mmCIF file of C-alpha atoms and ligand atoms in Angstrom:
data_model
loop_
_atom_site.group_PDB
_atom_site.id
_atom_site.type_symbol
_atom_site.label_atom_id
_atom_site.label_comp_id
_atom_site.label_asym_id
_atom_site.label_seq_id
_atom_site.Cartn_x
_atom_site.Cartn_y
_atom_site.Cartn_z
ATOM 1 C CA MET A 1170 32.558 -141.830 100.738
ATOM 2 C CA ILE A 1171 34.665 -144.784 99.672
ATOM 3 C CA PRO A 1172 38.428 -144.178 100.132
ATOM 4 C CA TYR A 1173 40.277 -143.990 96.809
ATOM 5 C CA MET A 1174 43.035 -146.588 96.991
ATOM 6 C CA PRO A 1175 44.831 -147.095 93.679
ATOM 7 C CA SER A 1176 45.616 -150.752 93.000
ATOM 8 C CA GLN A 1177 48.881 -152.134 94.405
ATOM 9 C CA GLU A 1178 48.405 -155.515 92.751
ATOM 10 C CA ALA A 1179 51.679 -157.294 91.956
ATOM 11 C CA CYS A 1180 52.102 -157.529 88.193
ATOM 12 C CA LYS A 1181 54.713 -157.787 85.453
ATOM 13 C CA ILE A 1182 53.059 -155.267 83.152
ATOM 14 C CA LYS A 1183 51.437 -152.257 84.762
ATOM 15 C CA LEU A 1184 48.850 -150.755 82.442
ATOM 16 C CA ASP A 1185 46.310 -149.516 84.995
ATOM 17 C CA ALA A 1186 47.362 -145.939 85.808
ATOM 18 C CA ASN A 1187 48.148 -144.315 82.434
ATOM 19 C CA GLU A 1188 51.819 -143.894 83.311
ATOM 20 C CA SER A 1189 54.638 -143.962 80.783
ATOM 21 C CA PRO A 1190 56.387 -147.348 80.495
ATOM 22 C CA TYR A 1191 59.656 -145.455 79.903
ATOM 23 C CA ASP A 1192 61.707 -144.075 82.772
ATOM 24 C CA VAL A 1193 63.523 -140.749 82.585
ATOM 25 C CA PRO A 1194 66.772 -141.159 80.549
ATOM 26 C CA LEU A 1195 69.804 -141.978 82.698
ATOM 27 C CA LYS A 1196 71.729 -138.890 81.571
ATOM 28 C CA VAL A 1197 68.872 -136.707 82.855
ATOM 29 C CA LYS A 1198 68.806 -138.606 86.164
ATOM 30 C CA GLU A 1199 72.532 -137.979 86.474
ATOM 31 C CA ARG A 1200 72.051 -134.248 85.934
ATOM 32 C CA ILE A 1201 69.326 -134.276 88.579
ATOM 33 C CA TRP A 1202 71.570 -136.163 91.095
ATOM 34 C CA LYS A 1203 74.366 -133.707 90.446
ATOM 35 C CA ARG A 1204 72.194 -130.691 91.085
ATOM 36 C CA LEU A 1205 70.649 -132.299 94.169
ATOM 37 C CA GLN A 1206 74.087 -132.896 95.644
ATOM 38 C CA GLU A 1207 74.715 -129.169 95.537
ATOM 39 C CA GLU A 1208 71.444 -128.270 97.253
ATOM 40 C CA HIS A 1209 70.691 -127.864 100.968
ATOM 41 C CA PHE A 1210 68.005 -130.269 102.111
ATOM 42 C CA ASN A 1211 67.618 -128.521 105.481
ATOM 43 C CA TYR A 1212 66.084 -125.343 104.023
ATOM 44 C CA TYR A 1213 62.645 -125.010 102.478
ATOM 45 C CA TYR A 1214 62.882 -124.799 98.721
ATOM 46 C CA ASP A 1215 61.385 -122.154 96.431
ATOM 47 C CA PRO A 1216 57.644 -121.920 97.302
ATOM 48 C CA SER A 1217 56.744 -120.254 94.015
ATOM 49 C CA CYS A 1218 58.771 -122.595 91.766
ATOM 50 C CA ASP A 1219 60.390 -119.670 89.922
ATOM 51 C CA GLU A 1220 62.940 -121.582 87.882
ATOM 52 C CA LEU A 1221 60.365 -124.173 86.840
ATOM 53 C CA ARG A 1222 57.833 -121.490 85.919
ATOM 54 C CA GLU A 1223 60.476 -119.845 83.719
ATOM 55 C CA SER A 1224 61.093 -123.176 81.976
ATOM 56 C CA LEU A 1225 57.343 -123.775 81.662
ATOM 57 C CA SER A 1226 56.924 -120.296 80.247
ATOM 58 C CA LYS A 1227 59.286 -121.253 77.407
ATOM 59 C CA TYR A 1228 57.552 -124.593 76.940
ATOM 60 C CA THR A 1229 53.967 -123.251 76.927
ATOM 61 C CA GLY A 1230 54.364 -119.707 75.613
ATOM 62 C CA ALA A 1231 52.500 -118.337 78.666
ATOM 63 C CA LYS A 1232 54.065 -115.743 80.976
ATOM 64 C CA PRO A 1233 55.513 -117.039 84.270
ATOM 65 C CA GLN A 1234 52.819 -115.038 86.119
ATOM 66 C CA GLN A 1235 50.194 -117.072 84.294
ATOM 67 C CA ILE A 1236 51.616 -120.363 85.572
ATOM 68 C CA PHE A 1237 51.044 -122.070 88.920
ATOM 69 C CA VAL A 1238 52.853 -125.279 89.938
ATOM 70 C CA GLY A 1239 51.408 -127.998 92.147
ATOM 71 C CA SER A 1240 52.301 -131.373 93.570
ATOM 72 C CA GLY A 1241 50.770 -133.234 90.647
ATOM 73 C CA ALA A 1242 47.743 -132.147 88.625
ATOM 74 C CA ASP A 1243 45.755 -133.626 91.515
ATOM 75 C CA GLU A 1244 46.844 -130.776 93.753
ATOM 76 C CA ILE A 1245 45.980 -128.252 91.045
ATOM 77 C CA ILE A 1246 42.466 -129.730 90.922
ATOM 78 C CA LEU A 1247 42.182 -129.532 94.711
ATOM 79 C CA ASP A 1248 43.432 -125.928 94.780
ATOM 80 C CA LEU A 1249 40.991 -124.912 92.034
ATOM 81 C CA ILE A 1250 38.183 -126.383 94.104
ATOM 82 C CA LEU A 1251 39.401 -124.708 97.295
ATOM 83 C CA ALA A 1252 39.635 -121.373 95.489
ATOM 84 C CA PHE A 1253 36.507 -121.472 93.362
ATOM 85 C CA ALA A 1254 34.130 -124.067 94.854
ATOM 86 C CA GLY A 1255 33.116 -125.230 98.343
ATOM 87 C CA PRO A 1256 29.855 -124.736 100.279
ATOM 88 C CA GLY A 1257 27.150 -122.889 98.359
ATOM 89 C CA ARG A 1258 28.980 -123.266 95.043
ATOM 90 C CA ASP A 1259 28.433 -125.700 92.189
ATOM 91 C CA VAL A 1260 30.966 -128.010 90.579
ATOM 92 C CA ILE A 1261 29.654 -129.236 87.222
ATOM 93 C CA ILE A 1262 31.201 -132.459 85.948
ATOM 94 C CA PRO A 1263 30.413 -134.201 82.638
ATOM 95 C CA SER A 1264 30.624 -137.821 83.682
ATOM 96 C CA PRO A 1265 32.236 -140.374 83.573
ATOM 97 C CA THR A 1266 35.507 -138.547 83.831
ATOM 98 C CA PHE A 1267 38.582 -138.308 86.067
ATOM 99 C CA SER A 1268 37.425 -139.179 89.584
ATOM 100 C CA SER A 1269 39.364 -136.512 91.536
ATOM 101 C CA TYR A 1270 36.987 -133.707 90.466
ATOM 102 C CA GLU A 1271 34.037 -135.289 92.234
ATOM 103 C CA ILE A 1272 36.029 -136.553 95.215
ATOM 104 C CA PHE A 1273 37.702 -133.216 96.025
ATOM 105 C CA ALA A 1274 34.545 -131.204 95.261
ATOM 106 C CA THR A 1275 32.600 -133.392 97.693
ATOM 107 C CA VAL A 1276 35.288 -133.190 100.396
ATOM 108 C CA ALA A 1277 35.248 -129.390 100.056
ATOM 109 C CA GLY A 1278 31.474 -129.343 100.592
ATOM 110 C CA SER A 1279 30.579 -128.169 97.068
ATOM 111 C CA ASN A 1280 27.325 -128.975 95.370
ATOM 112 C CA VAL A 1281 28.350 -131.598 92.799
ATOM 113 C CA ILE A 1282 26.362 -131.738 89.564
ATOM 114 C CA LYS A 1283 27.207 -134.705 87.344
ATOM 115 C CA VAL A 1284 25.888 -134.606 83.775
ATOM 116 C CA PRO A 1285 26.153 -137.866 81.807
ATOM 117 C CA ILE A 1286 28.083 -137.989 78.543
ATOM 118 C CA HIS A 1287 26.679 -140.240 75.807
ATOM 119 C CA ARG A 1288 27.954 -142.834 73.373
ATOM 120 C CA ILE A 1289 27.069 -141.950 69.808
ATOM 121 C CA LYS A 1290 27.793 -143.761 66.565
ATOM 122 C CA GLN A 1291 30.276 -142.077 64.250
ATOM 123 C CA GLY A 1292 31.265 -143.778 60.985
ATOM 124 C CA ASN A 1293 32.015 -147.401 61.806
ATOM 125 C CA GLY A 1294 32.731 -146.705 65.438
ATOM 126 C CA TRP A 1295 31.449 -145.073 68.577
ATOM 127 C CA ILE A 1296 32.521 -141.894 70.333
ATOM 128 C CA TRP A 1297 31.582 -140.119 73.573
ATOM 129 C CA ASP A 1298 29.660 -136.887 73.300
ATOM 130 C CA LEU A 1299 28.986 -133.984 75.672
ATOM 131 C CA ASP A 1300 25.332 -133.167 76.217
ATOM 132 C CA ILE A 1301 25.819 -129.402 76.106
ATOM 133 C CA ASN A 1302 22.117 -128.577 76.399
ATOM 134 C CA GLN A 1303 21.822 -130.575 79.593
ATOM 135 C CA ILE A 1304 25.027 -129.035 80.965
ATOM 136 C CA LYS A 1305 23.796 -125.533 80.149
ATOM 137 C CA GLU A 1306 20.563 -126.148 82.062
ATOM 138 C CA HIS A 1307 22.685 -125.961 85.217
ATOM 139 C CA PHE A 1308 24.384 -122.670 84.314
ATOM 140 C CA THR A 1309 23.245 -119.813 86.522
ATOM 141 C CA GLN A 1310 24.299 -116.239 87.278
ATOM 142 C CA ASP A 1311 23.106 -116.610 90.876
ATOM 143 C CA LYS A 1312 25.934 -118.794 92.165
ATOM 144 C CA ASP A 1313 29.674 -119.246 91.744
ATOM 145 C CA GLN A 1314 30.284 -122.283 89.566
ATOM 146 C CA LEU A 1315 33.227 -124.373 88.430
ATOM 147 C CA LEU A 1316 33.037 -126.598 85.343
ATOM 148 C CA PHE A 1317 35.549 -129.379 84.623
ATOM 149 C CA ILE A 1318 36.241 -130.531 81.066
ATOM 150 C CA CYS A 1319 38.783 -133.317 80.717
ATOM 151 C CA TYR A 1320 40.375 -132.915 77.262
ATOM 152 C CA PRO A 1321 41.026 -135.656 76.155
ATOM 153 C CA ASN A 1322 38.696 -137.322 78.621
ATOM 154 C CA ASN A 1323 39.938 -139.931 81.067
ATOM 155 C CA PRO A 1324 38.692 -142.722 81.016
ATOM 156 C CA THR A 1325 36.957 -142.554 77.620
ATOM 157 C CA GLY A 1326 40.159 -141.558 75.781
ATOM 158 C CA ASP A 1327 39.295 -138.976 73.135
ATOM 159 C CA TYR A 1328 38.645 -135.234 72.897
ATOM 160 C CA PHE A 1329 35.105 -133.977 73.157
ATOM 161 C CA ASP A 1330 33.964 -132.013 70.137
ATOM 162 C CA GLU A 1331 35.944 -128.758 70.185
ATOM 163 C CA GLU A 1332 33.018 -126.589 69.054
ATOM 164 C CA LYS A 1333 30.886 -127.930 71.886
ATOM 165 C CA VAL A 1334 33.588 -127.181 74.449
ATOM 166 C CA LEU A 1335 33.917 -123.664 73.012
ATOM 167 C CA ASP A 1336 30.157 -123.238 73.169
ATOM 168 C CA LEU A 1337 30.231 -124.172 76.882
ATOM 169 C CA ILE A 1338 33.153 -121.830 77.548
ATOM 170 C CA ASN A 1339 31.371 -118.960 75.798
ATOM 171 C CA SER A 1340 28.086 -119.480 77.627
ATOM 172 C CA PHE A 1341 29.520 -119.916 81.128
ATOM 173 C CA ASN A 1342 29.987 -117.257 83.786
ATOM 174 C CA GLY A 1343 31.983 -119.366 86.199
ATOM 175 C CA ILE A 1344 35.462 -120.846 85.932
ATOM 176 C CA VAL A 1345 36.159 -123.563 83.342
ATOM 177 C CA ALA A 1346 38.988 -125.972 84.198
ATOM 178 C CA VAL A 1347 40.211 -127.747 81.072
ATOM 179 C CA ASP A 1348 42.236 -130.747 82.179
ATOM 180 C CA GLU A 1349 44.921 -131.395 79.576
ATOM 181 C CA ALA A 1350 46.842 -134.066 81.506
ATOM 182 C CA TYR A 1351 47.279 -135.980 78.221
ATOM 183 C CA PHE A 1352 48.030 -132.910 76.069
ATOM 184 C CA GLU A 1353 51.304 -134.118 74.560
ATOM 185 C CA PHE A 1354 49.782 -137.349 73.200
ATOM 186 C CA GLY A 1355 47.233 -135.553 71.017
ATOM 187 C CA GLY A 1356 48.423 -131.954 70.740
ATOM 188 C CA LYS A 1357 45.077 -130.120 70.997
ATOM 189 C CA THR A 1358 44.909 -127.367 73.579
ATOM 190 C CA PHE A 1359 42.998 -124.374 74.860
ATOM 191 C CA ALA A 1360 46.176 -122.885 76.335
ATOM 192 C CA ASP A 1361 46.810 -120.792 73.226
ATOM 193 C CA ARG A 1362 43.369 -119.144 73.498
ATOM 194 C CA LEU A 1363 43.552 -118.073 77.119
ATOM 195 C CA HIS A 1364 43.881 -114.364 76.224
ATOM 196 C CA GLN A 1365 40.294 -114.660 74.894
ATOM 197 C CA PHE A 1366 39.064 -116.518 77.959
ATOM 198 C CA PRO A 1367 40.128 -115.075 81.338
ATOM 199 C CA HIS A 1368 37.781 -117.542 83.046
ATOM 200 C CA VAL A 1369 39.500 -120.653 81.633
ATOM 201 C CA VAL A 1370 42.328 -122.480 83.383
ATOM 202 C CA VAL A 1371 44.302 -125.291 81.760
ATOM 203 C CA ILE A 1372 45.631 -128.145 83.907
ATOM 204 C CA ARG A 1373 48.717 -130.134 82.844
ATOM 205 C CA THR A 1374 51.014 -132.736 84.402
ATOM 206 C CA PHE A 1375 54.530 -134.173 84.299
ATOM 207 C CA SER A 1376 53.144 -137.609 85.221
ATOM 208 C CA LYS A 1377 52.383 -138.817 81.714
ATOM 209 C CA ILE A 1378 54.655 -138.224 78.721
ATOM 210 C CA PHE A 1379 57.367 -136.652 80.916
ATOM 211 C CA SER A 1380 57.694 -139.870 82.969
ATOM 212 C CA LEU A 1381 57.685 -138.120 86.363
ATOM 213 C CA ALA A 1382 54.558 -139.651 87.959
ATOM 214 C CA GLY A 1383 56.587 -140.653 91.036
ATOM 215 C CA LEU A 1384 57.769 -137.092 91.618
ATOM 216 C CA ARG A 1385 54.351 -135.359 91.569
ATOM 217 C CA VAL A 1386 54.495 -132.224 89.449
ATOM 218 C CA GLY A 1387 51.551 -130.562 87.737
ATOM 219 C CA TYR A 1388 50.762 -127.022 86.668
ATOM 220 C CA ALA A 1389 47.974 -124.648 85.765
ATOM 221 C CA ILE A 1390 47.963 -121.955 83.077
ATOM 222 C CA GLY A 1391 45.472 -119.121 83.157
ATOM 223 C CA HIS A 1392 44.864 -115.398 83.438
ATOM 224 C CA GLU A 1393 47.103 -113.792 86.048
ATOM 225 C CA ASP A 1394 44.117 -112.809 88.246
ATOM 226 C CA LEU A 1395 42.827 -116.357 88.221
ATOM 227 C CA ILE A 1396 46.276 -117.793 88.948
ATOM 228 C CA ASN A 1397 46.657 -115.376 91.876
ATOM 229 C CA GLN A 1398 43.587 -116.914 93.528
ATOM 230 C CA LEU A 1399 45.416 -120.258 93.619
ATOM 231 C CA TYR A 1400 48.254 -118.746 95.656
ATOM 232 C CA LYS A 1401 45.696 -117.969 98.384
ATOM 233 C CA VAL A 1402 44.863 -121.631 98.980
ATOM 234 C CA LYS A 1403 48.138 -123.382 98.185
ATOM 235 C CA LEU A 1404 50.195 -125.242 100.767
ATOM 236 C CA PRO A 1405 53.291 -123.118 101.472
ATOM 237 C CA TYR A 1406 55.987 -125.478 100.157
ATOM 238 C CA ASN A 1407 53.891 -127.742 97.994
ATOM 239 C CA VAL A 1408 56.485 -128.906 95.459
ATOM 240 C CA SER A 1409 59.668 -130.510 96.765
ATOM 241 C CA LEU A 1410 63.178 -129.472 95.802
ATOM 242 C CA PHE A 1411 63.685 -132.828 94.059
ATOM 243 C CA SER A 1412 60.511 -132.483 92.017
ATOM 244 C CA GLN A 1413 61.179 -128.908 90.907
ATOM 245 C CA ILE A 1414 64.711 -129.712 89.773
ATOM 246 C CA ALA A 1415 63.656 -132.889 87.974
ATOM 247 C CA ALA A 1416 60.893 -131.061 86.089
ATOM 248 C CA VAL A 1417 63.309 -128.304 85.014
ATOM 249 C CA GLU A 1418 65.817 -130.885 83.774
ATOM 250 C CA ILE A 1419 63.310 -133.007 81.841
ATOM 251 C CA LEU A 1420 61.961 -129.916 80.072
ATOM 252 C CA LYS A 1421 65.409 -129.452 78.520
ATOM 253 C CA GLU A 1422 65.004 -132.784 76.713
ATOM 254 C CA THR A 1423 63.134 -131.497 73.681
ATOM 255 C CA ASP A 1424 64.422 -134.186 71.277
ATOM 256 C CA TRP A 1425 63.542 -136.938 73.750
ATOM 257 C CA LEU A 1426 60.051 -135.469 74.117
ATOM 258 C CA GLU A 1427 59.507 -135.429 70.342
ATOM 259 C CA ASP A 1428 60.742 -139.007 70.164
ATOM 260 C CA MET A 1429 58.316 -140.022 72.934
ATOM 261 C CA LYS A 1430 55.441 -138.376 71.076
ATOM 262 C CA ARG A 1431 56.325 -140.286 67.896
ATOM 263 C CA GLN A 1432 56.670 -143.581 69.736
ATOM 264 C CA PHE A 1433 53.340 -143.231 71.524
ATOM 265 C CA ALA A 1434 51.523 -142.136 68.352
ATOM 266 C CA LYS A 1435 52.906 -145.134 66.448
ATOM 267 C CA ALA A 1436 52.104 -147.578 69.252
ATOM 268 C CA ARG A 1437 48.612 -146.133 69.609
ATOM 269 C CA ASP A 1438 47.863 -146.566 65.876
ATOM 270 C CA GLU A 1439 49.173 -150.120 65.897
ATOM 271 C CA LEU A 1440 47.312 -151.051 69.063
ATOM 272 C CA LYS A 1441 44.063 -149.543 67.785
ATOM 273 C CA GLU A 1442 44.288 -151.517 64.557
ATOM 274 C CA GLU A 1443 44.895 -154.746 66.455
ATOM 275 C CA LEU A 1444 42.121 -154.043 68.961
ATOM 276 C CA ASP A 1445 39.663 -153.223 66.145
ATOM 277 C CA ASN A 1446 40.225 -156.729 64.849
ATOM 278 C CA ILE A 1447 39.622 -158.592 68.083
ATOM 279 C CA LYS A 1448 36.163 -160.129 68.311
ATOM 280 C CA GLY A 1449 34.105 -159.519 71.442
ATOM 281 C CA LEU A 1450 35.732 -156.158 72.119
ATOM 282 C CA ARG A 1451 34.843 -152.625 71.060
ATOM 283 C CA VAL A 1452 37.561 -150.022 71.395
ATOM 284 C CA TYR A 1453 36.889 -146.287 71.580
ATOM 285 C CA PRO A 1454 39.183 -143.841 69.769
ATOM 286 C CA SER A 1455 41.972 -142.320 71.851
ATOM 287 C CA ALA A 1456 44.011 -139.123 71.721
ATOM 288 C CA ALA A 1457 45.774 -140.101 74.939
ATOM 289 C CA ASN A 1458 48.097 -142.942 76.016
ATOM 290 C CA PHE A 1459 45.288 -145.328 76.963
ATOM 291 C CA PHE A 1460 42.248 -147.082 75.520
ATOM 292 C CA LEU A 1461 38.796 -147.813 76.880
ATOM 293 C CA CYS A 1462 37.306 -151.080 75.635
ATOM 294 C CA GLU A 1463 33.780 -152.431 75.875
ATOM 295 C CA LEU A 1464 33.694 -156.198 76.378
ATOM 296 C CA GLU A 1465 31.159 -158.854 75.449
ATOM 297 C CA LYS A 1466 32.431 -161.288 78.083
ATOM 298 C CA SER A 1467 32.317 -160.360 81.762
ATOM 299 C CA ARG A 1468 34.961 -157.751 82.429
ATOM 300 C CA ASP A 1469 35.859 -159.284 85.784
ATOM 301 C CA PHE A 1470 36.685 -162.511 83.964
ATOM 302 C CA VAL A 1471 38.829 -160.690 81.381
ATOM 303 C CA TYR A 1472 40.493 -158.578 84.102
ATOM 304 C CA GLU A 1473 41.374 -161.671 86.168
ATOM 305 C CA GLU A 1474 42.620 -163.600 83.141
ATOM 306 C CA LEU A 1475 44.878 -160.695 82.160
ATOM 307 C CA LEU A 1476 46.141 -160.484 85.736
ATOM 308 C CA LYS A 1477 46.950 -164.215 85.721
ATOM 309 C CA ARG A 1478 49.223 -163.412 82.781
ATOM 310 C CA GLY A 1479 50.792 -160.557 84.737
ATOM 311 C CA ILE A 1480 48.935 -157.661 83.083
ATOM 312 C CA LEU A 1481 47.255 -155.137 85.362
ATOM 313 C CA THR A 1482 44.408 -153.115 83.798
ATOM 314 C CA ARG A 1483 41.735 -150.864 85.293
ATOM 315 C CA ARG A 1484 38.038 -151.438 85.992
ATOM 316 C CA LEU A 1485 36.133 -148.183 86.322
ATOM 317 C CA SER A 1486 33.270 -147.982 88.776
ATOM 318 C CA ASP A 1487 30.735 -145.836 86.868
ATOM 319 C CA ASP A 1488 27.571 -147.722 85.945
ATOM 320 C CA ILE A 1489 27.809 -146.774 82.294
ATOM 321 C CA LEU A 1490 31.313 -148.302 82.187
ATOM 322 C CA LYS A 1491 30.351 -151.550 83.907
ATOM 323 C CA ASN A 1492 31.544 -153.799 81.112
ATOM 324 C CA THR A 1493 34.641 -151.859 80.149
ATOM 325 C CA LEU A 1494 38.353 -152.116 80.853
ATOM 326 C CA ARG A 1495 40.900 -149.340 80.514
ATOM 327 C CA PHE A 1496 44.571 -149.987 79.820
ATOM 328 C CA CYS A 1497 47.413 -147.743 78.808
ATOM 329 C CA ILE A 1498 49.987 -148.071 76.068
ATOM 330 C CA GLY A 1499 53.083 -149.972 77.138
ATOM 331 C CA THR A 1500 56.329 -150.749 75.352
ATOM 332 C CA PRO A 1501 55.929 -152.460 71.935
ATOM 333 C CA GLU A 1502 56.728 -155.792 73.578
ATOM 334 C CA GLN A 1503 54.144 -155.254 76.337
ATOM 335 C CA ASN A 1504 51.550 -154.187 73.757
ATOM 336 C CA ARG A 1505 52.149 -157.352 71.729
ATOM 337 C CA PHE A 1506 51.733 -159.486 74.841
ATOM 338 C CA LEU A 1507 48.527 -157.622 75.754
ATOM 339 C CA ILE A 1508 47.069 -158.217 72.289
ATOM 340 C CA SER A 1509 47.966 -161.916 72.202
ATOM 341 C CA SER A 1510 46.564 -162.339 75.730
ATOM 342 C CA LEU A 1511 43.306 -160.584 74.821
ATOM 343 C CA ARG A 1512 42.963 -162.778 71.708
ATOM 344 C CA GLU A 1513 43.496 -165.895 73.775
ATOM 345 C CA ILE A 1514 40.994 -164.810 76.457
ATOM 346 C CA LEU A 1515 38.281 -163.500 74.163
ATOM 347 C CA ASP A 1516 38.388 -166.162 71.422
HETATM 348 N N1 LIG B 1258 43.952 -135.318 85.373
HETATM 349 C C1 LIG B 1258 43.738 -136.448 84.679
HETATM 350 C C2 LIG B 1258 42.760 -136.409 83.565
HETATM 351 C C3 LIG B 1258 44.416 -137.626 84.998
HETATM 352 O O1 LIG B 1258 44.167 -138.741 84.307
HETATM 353 C C4 LIG B 1258 45.338 -137.616 86.061
HETATM 354 C C5 LIG B 1258 46.113 -138.839 86.495
HETATM 355 N N2 LIG B 1258 45.789 -140.016 86.024
HETATM 356 C C6 LIG B 1258 45.516 -136.433 86.761
HETATM 357 C C7 LIG B 1258 44.830 -135.297 86.390
HETATM 358 C C8 LIG B 1258 46.442 -136.358 87.949
HETATM 359 O O2 LIG B 1258 47.738 -136.373 87.543
HETATM 360 P P1 LIG B 1258 48.957 -136.163 88.562
HETATM 361 O O3 LIG B 1258 49.717 -137.433 88.568
HETATM 362 O O4 LIG B 1258 49.733 -135.039 87.962
HETATM 363 O O5 LIG B 1258 48.376 -135.808 89.886
#
């Protein structure tokens, strides 16, 4: 295996990791500091994240017993694999997608089955499509299986066709993990249909629209029996005191959240329109806070040229993505600089 080392490249504009360019509002930080000052750091903090699960219950509409909190969505993915995969079990991954599924499934000794997704033409543009027939060929009653669906998909950017995802969910006997890390940017979810699907678990994170990537908080929503399995494999005190309190406090900021959603949606529309008009670049639709672009020129050249201007983007390693770059939405000023830089480089 090749160690996964996210880039630490020095840059002025960091667009490589799909973070929010906006920090948590100062007034929220002050509330967090105040609460932290009253806490004891010498004692372990709540291992079951009760207060945060109550807040998440209000936010998601699920019962607290249906919610499990982890140190980032990454830990949720790992715990799902520890609970439901491992030696003798299959992990089915439509690919390319978020790399952690394959990495953790491999580390846990699972049998990894990657099924390619395909580019198809739609209207004037191109989208990425699940090959549900090929995925279903791997479905079996004989083994325990775990299927990951990233919705919207990272790194391609958009949702897969909802009917196709539902078809997979309905035909599968194993556990389906629907990764909704980018939920708030697009709004589509399977979380409101979980009563129909006790074998589906939704993964979410505070690292994206909630601006808490540095504090590592993610959560899972699912049937109580499924969620209980995660408690068997979890690290005892997996989410720090600081992280739990910060997540509770940011969830109170409902107006701020709505404002963030509006800002990202506006920036995404504007960026897409600009990108559509740049020659030598094909941009895929996005329901998230990032875009995947196909380039005519060598992507290493474009990547290096952007870096010379202080903009850090992401090169994905999958073969099918070999001439693509992924970058996330920044502030309006950063987006303008990205567009003018791309024009300069690609013209
Ligand atoms: N799922 C997806 C689809 C992601 O893109 C990411 C992070 N980029 C994660 C999960 C992990 O998020 P976290 O920071 O909460 O571990």
